[in-house]
PDB file of C-alpha atoms and ligand atoms in Angstrom:
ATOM      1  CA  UNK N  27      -7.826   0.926  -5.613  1.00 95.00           C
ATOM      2  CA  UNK N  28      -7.124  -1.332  -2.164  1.00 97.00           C
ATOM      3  CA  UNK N  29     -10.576  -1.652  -0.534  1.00 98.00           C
ATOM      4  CA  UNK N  30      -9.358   0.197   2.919  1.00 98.00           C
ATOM      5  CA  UNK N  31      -8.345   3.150   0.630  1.00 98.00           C
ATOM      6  CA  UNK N  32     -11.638   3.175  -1.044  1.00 97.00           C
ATOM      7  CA  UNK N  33     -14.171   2.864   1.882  1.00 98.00           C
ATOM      8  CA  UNK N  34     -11.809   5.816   3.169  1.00 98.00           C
ATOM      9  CA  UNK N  35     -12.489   8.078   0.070  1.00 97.00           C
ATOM     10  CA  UNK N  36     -16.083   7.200   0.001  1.00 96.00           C
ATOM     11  CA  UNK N  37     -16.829   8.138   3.707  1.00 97.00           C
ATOM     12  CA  UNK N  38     -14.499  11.048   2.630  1.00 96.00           C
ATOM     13  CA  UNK N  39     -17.180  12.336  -0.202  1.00 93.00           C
ATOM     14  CA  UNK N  40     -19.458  11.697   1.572  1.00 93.00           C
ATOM     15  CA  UNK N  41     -18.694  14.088   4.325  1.00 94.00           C
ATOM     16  CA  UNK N  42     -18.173  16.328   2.240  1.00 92.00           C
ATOM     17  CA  UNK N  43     -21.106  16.240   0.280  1.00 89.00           C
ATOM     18  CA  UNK N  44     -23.332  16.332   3.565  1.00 91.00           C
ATOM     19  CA  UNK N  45     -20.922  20.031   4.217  1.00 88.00           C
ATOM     20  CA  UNK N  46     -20.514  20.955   1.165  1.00 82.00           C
ATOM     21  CA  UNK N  47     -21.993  24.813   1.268  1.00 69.00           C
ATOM     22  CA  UNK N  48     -22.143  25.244  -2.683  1.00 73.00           C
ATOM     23  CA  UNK N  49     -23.003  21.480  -2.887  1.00 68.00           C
ATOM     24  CA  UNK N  50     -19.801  21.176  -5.884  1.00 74.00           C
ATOM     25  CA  UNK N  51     -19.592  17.500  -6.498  1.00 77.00           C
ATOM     26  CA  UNK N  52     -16.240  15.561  -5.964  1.00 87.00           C
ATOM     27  CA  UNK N  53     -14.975  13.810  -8.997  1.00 89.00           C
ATOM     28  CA  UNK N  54     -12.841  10.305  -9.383  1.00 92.00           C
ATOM     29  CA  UNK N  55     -10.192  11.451 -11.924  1.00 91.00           C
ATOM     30  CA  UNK N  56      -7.693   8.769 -12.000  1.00 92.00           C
ATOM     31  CA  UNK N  57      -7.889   6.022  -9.390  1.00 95.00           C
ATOM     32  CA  UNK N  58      -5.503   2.772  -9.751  1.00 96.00           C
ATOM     33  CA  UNK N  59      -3.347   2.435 -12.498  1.00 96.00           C
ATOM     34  CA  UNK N  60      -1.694  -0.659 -13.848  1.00 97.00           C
ATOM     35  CA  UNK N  61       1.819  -0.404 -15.151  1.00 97.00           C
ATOM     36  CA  UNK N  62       0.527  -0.020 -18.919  1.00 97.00           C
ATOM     37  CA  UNK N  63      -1.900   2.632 -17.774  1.00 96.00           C
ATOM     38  CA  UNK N  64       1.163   4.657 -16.190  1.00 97.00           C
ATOM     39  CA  UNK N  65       3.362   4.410 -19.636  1.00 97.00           C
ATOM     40  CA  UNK N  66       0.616   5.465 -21.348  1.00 97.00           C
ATOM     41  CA  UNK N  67      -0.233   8.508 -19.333  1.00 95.00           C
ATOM     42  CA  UNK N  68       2.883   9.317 -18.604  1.00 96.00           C
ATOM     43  CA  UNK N  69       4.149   8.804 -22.812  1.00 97.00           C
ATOM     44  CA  UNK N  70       1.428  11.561 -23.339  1.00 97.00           C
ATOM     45  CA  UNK N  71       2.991  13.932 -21.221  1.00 96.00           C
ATOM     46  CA  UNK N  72       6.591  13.663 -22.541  1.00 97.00           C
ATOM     47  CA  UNK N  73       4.458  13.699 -26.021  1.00 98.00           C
ATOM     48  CA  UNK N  74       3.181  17.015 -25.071  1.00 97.00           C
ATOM     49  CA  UNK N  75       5.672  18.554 -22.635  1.00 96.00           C
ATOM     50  CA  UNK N  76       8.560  17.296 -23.174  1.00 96.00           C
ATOM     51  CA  UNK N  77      10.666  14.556 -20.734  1.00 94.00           C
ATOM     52  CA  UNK N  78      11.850  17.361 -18.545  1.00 93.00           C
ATOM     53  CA  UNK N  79       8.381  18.863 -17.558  1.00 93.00           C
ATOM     54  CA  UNK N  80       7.065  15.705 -17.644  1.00 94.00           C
ATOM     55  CA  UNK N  81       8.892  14.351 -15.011  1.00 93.00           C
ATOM     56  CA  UNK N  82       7.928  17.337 -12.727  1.00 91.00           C
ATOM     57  CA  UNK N  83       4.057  16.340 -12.862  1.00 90.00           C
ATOM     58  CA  UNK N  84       4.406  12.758 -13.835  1.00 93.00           C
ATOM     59  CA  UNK N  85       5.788   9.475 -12.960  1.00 94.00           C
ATOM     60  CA  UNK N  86       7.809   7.185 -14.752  1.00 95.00           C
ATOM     61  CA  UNK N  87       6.082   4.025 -15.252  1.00 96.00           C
ATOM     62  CA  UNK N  88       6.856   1.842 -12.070  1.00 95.00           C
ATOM     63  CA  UNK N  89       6.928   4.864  -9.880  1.00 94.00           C
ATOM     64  CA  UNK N  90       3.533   6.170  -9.597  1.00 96.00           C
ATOM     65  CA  UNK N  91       2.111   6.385  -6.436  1.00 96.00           C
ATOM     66  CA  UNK N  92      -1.072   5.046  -8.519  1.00 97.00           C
ATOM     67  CA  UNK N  93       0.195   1.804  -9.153  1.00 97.00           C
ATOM     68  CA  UNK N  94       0.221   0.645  -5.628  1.00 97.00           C
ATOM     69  CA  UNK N  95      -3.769   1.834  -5.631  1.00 97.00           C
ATOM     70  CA  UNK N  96      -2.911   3.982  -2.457  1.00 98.00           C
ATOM     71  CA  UNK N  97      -3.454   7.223  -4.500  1.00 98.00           C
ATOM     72  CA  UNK N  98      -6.179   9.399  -6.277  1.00 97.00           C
ATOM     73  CA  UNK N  99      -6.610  12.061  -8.227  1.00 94.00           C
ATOM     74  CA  UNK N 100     -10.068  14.276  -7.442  1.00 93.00           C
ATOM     75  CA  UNK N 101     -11.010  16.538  -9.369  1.00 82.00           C
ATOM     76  CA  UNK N 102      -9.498  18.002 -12.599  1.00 55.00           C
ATOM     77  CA  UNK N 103      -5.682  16.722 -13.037  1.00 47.00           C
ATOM     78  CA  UNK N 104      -3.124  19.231 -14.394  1.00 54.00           C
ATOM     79  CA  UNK N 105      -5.432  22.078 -12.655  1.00 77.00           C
ATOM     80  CA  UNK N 106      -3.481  23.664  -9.438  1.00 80.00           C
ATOM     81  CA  UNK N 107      -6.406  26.264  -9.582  1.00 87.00           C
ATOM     82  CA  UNK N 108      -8.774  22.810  -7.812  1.00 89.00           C
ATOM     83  CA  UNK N 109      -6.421  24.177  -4.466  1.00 90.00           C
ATOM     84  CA  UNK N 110      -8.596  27.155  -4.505  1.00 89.00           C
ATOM     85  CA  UNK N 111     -11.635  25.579  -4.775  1.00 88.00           C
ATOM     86  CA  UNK N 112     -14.260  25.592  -1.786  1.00 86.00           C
ATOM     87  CA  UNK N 113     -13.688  21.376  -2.917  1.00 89.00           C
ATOM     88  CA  UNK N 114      -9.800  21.656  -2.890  1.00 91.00           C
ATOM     89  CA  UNK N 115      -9.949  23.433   0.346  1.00 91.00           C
ATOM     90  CA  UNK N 116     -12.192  21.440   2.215  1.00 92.00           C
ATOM     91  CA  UNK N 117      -9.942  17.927   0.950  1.00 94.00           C
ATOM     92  CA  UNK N 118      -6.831  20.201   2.045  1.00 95.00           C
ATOM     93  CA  UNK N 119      -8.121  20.865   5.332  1.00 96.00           C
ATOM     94  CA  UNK N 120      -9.940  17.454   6.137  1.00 97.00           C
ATOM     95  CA  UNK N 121      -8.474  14.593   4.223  1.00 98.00           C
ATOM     96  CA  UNK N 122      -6.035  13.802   7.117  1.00 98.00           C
ATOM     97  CA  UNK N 123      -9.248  12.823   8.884  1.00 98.00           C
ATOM     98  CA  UNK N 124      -9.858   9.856   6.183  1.00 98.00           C
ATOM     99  CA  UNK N 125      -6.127   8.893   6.435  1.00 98.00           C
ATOM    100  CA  UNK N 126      -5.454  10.947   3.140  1.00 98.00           C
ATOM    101  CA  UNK N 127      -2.837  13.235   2.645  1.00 98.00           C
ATOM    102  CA  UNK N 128      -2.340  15.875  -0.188  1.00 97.00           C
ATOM    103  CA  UNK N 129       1.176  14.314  -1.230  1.00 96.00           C
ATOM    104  CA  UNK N 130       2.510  16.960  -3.322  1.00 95.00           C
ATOM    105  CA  UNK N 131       2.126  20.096  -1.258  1.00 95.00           C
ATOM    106  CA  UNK N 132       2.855  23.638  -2.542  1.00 94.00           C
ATOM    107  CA  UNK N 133       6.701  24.570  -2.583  1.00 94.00           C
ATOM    108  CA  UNK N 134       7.766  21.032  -2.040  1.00 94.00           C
ATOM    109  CA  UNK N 135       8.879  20.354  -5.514  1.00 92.00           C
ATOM    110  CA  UNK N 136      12.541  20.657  -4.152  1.00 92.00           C
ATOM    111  CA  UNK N 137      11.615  17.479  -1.973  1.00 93.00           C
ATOM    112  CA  UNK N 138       8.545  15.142  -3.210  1.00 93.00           C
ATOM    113  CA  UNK N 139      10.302  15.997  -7.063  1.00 92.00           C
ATOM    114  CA  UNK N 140       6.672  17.024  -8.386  1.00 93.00           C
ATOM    115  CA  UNK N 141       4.955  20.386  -8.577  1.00 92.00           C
ATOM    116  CA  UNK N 142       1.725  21.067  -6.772  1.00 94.00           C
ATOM    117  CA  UNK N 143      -1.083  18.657  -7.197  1.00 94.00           C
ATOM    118  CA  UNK N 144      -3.637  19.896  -5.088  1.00 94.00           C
ATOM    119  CA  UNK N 145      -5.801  17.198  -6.668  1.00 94.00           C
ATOM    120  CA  UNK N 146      -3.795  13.845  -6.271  1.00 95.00           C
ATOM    121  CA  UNK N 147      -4.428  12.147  -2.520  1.00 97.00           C
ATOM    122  CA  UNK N 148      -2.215   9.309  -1.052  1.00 98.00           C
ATOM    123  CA  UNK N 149      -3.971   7.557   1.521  1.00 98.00           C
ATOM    124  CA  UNK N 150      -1.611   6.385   4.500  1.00 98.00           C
ATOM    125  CA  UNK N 151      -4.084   5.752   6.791  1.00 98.00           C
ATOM    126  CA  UNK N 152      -5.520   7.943   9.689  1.00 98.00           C
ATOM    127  CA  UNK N 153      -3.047   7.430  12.329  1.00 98.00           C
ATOM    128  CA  UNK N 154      -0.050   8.296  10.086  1.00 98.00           C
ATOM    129  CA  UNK N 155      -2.551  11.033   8.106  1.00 98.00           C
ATOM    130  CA  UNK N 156      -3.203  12.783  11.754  1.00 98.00           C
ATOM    131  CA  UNK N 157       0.451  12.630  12.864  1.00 97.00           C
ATOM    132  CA  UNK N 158       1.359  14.611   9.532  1.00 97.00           C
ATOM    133  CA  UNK N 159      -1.124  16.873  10.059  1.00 96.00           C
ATOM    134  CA  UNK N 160      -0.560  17.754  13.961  1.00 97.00           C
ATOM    135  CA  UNK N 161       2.908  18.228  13.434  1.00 96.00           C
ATOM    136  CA  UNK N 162       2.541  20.058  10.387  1.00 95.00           C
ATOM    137  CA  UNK N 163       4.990  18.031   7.860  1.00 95.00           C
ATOM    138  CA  UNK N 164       4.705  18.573   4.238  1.00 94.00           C
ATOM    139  CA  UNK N 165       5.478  15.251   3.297  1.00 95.00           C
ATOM    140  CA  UNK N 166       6.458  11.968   3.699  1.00 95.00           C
ATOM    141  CA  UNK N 167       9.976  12.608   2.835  1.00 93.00           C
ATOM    142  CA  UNK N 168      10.197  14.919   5.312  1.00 94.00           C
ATOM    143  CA  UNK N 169       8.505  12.841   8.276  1.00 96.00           C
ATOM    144  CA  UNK N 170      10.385  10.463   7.451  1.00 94.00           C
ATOM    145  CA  UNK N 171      14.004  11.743   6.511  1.00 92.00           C
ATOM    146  CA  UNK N 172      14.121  10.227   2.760  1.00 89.00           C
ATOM    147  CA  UNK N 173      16.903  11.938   0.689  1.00 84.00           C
ATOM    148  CA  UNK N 174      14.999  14.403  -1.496  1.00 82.00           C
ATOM    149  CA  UNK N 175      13.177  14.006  -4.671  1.00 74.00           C
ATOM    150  CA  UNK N 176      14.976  10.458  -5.638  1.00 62.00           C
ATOM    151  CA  UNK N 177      16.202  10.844  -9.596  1.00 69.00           C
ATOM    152  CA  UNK N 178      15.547   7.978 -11.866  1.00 68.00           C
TER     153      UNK N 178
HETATM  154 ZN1   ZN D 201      -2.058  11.586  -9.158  1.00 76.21          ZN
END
């Protein structure tokens, strides 16, 4: 991951981890991939899913969000029940602070193209993160008028 992004998340865990009531620890899933990384992650998806529902919670290599190392996923990938989590929750509510956003929101499918991922994090940086978050957008295609979900 870029060093700004990384001091970010571990100030970020930090936080948390001073906060955290049940004292649940915050996990690095998947960090930066390179381009082989992404075909291979993404190959085991359409290996198990299927292209079509792979596509909804996976990017085509040279898409990902984790190749630019901007983006991480905390917690347990694939698991939309880490949104519920006193963890998920507290990144939900605080992340923006860090200059992280939660960059596939609930109910955005129709826009971002993915299905909730309560666990992966983009980092944009606090001034953009806070700007999101005061004026309640649920994405960047939204804040920033992109066409919708762009198709390969
Ligand atoms: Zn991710």
């Amino acid at each position: 991951m870029r060093p700004e992004a990384v001091a970010a998340m571990q100030k970020m865990f930090a936080d948390y981890h001073a906060q955290s009531p049940t004292g649940d620890g915050l996990t690095v899933v998947s960090p930066y991939r390179s381009y082989p990384d992404q075909v291979s992650v993404y190959n085991g998806w359409v290996r198990r899913l299927g292209q079509a529902q792979a596509d909804r919670q996976s990017a085509r290599p040279g898409y990902s969000e984790h190749q630019t190392g901007l983006a991480v996923d905390i917690d347990t990938a694939t698991n939309q029940g880490f949104g519920t989590t006193a963890a998920g929750q507290w990144l939900a509510q605080n992340s923006w602070r860090y200059g992280f956003v939660v960059r596939y929101q609930q109910g955005q499918e129709p826009i971002t193209g993915y299905e909730y991922e309560p666990w992966h994090f983009r980092y944009v940086g606090v001034e953009l993160a806070t700007e999101l978050q005061k004026q309640g957008f649920p994405s960047l295609e939204t804040f920033f008028g992109y066409a919708p979900a762009p198709s390969y």
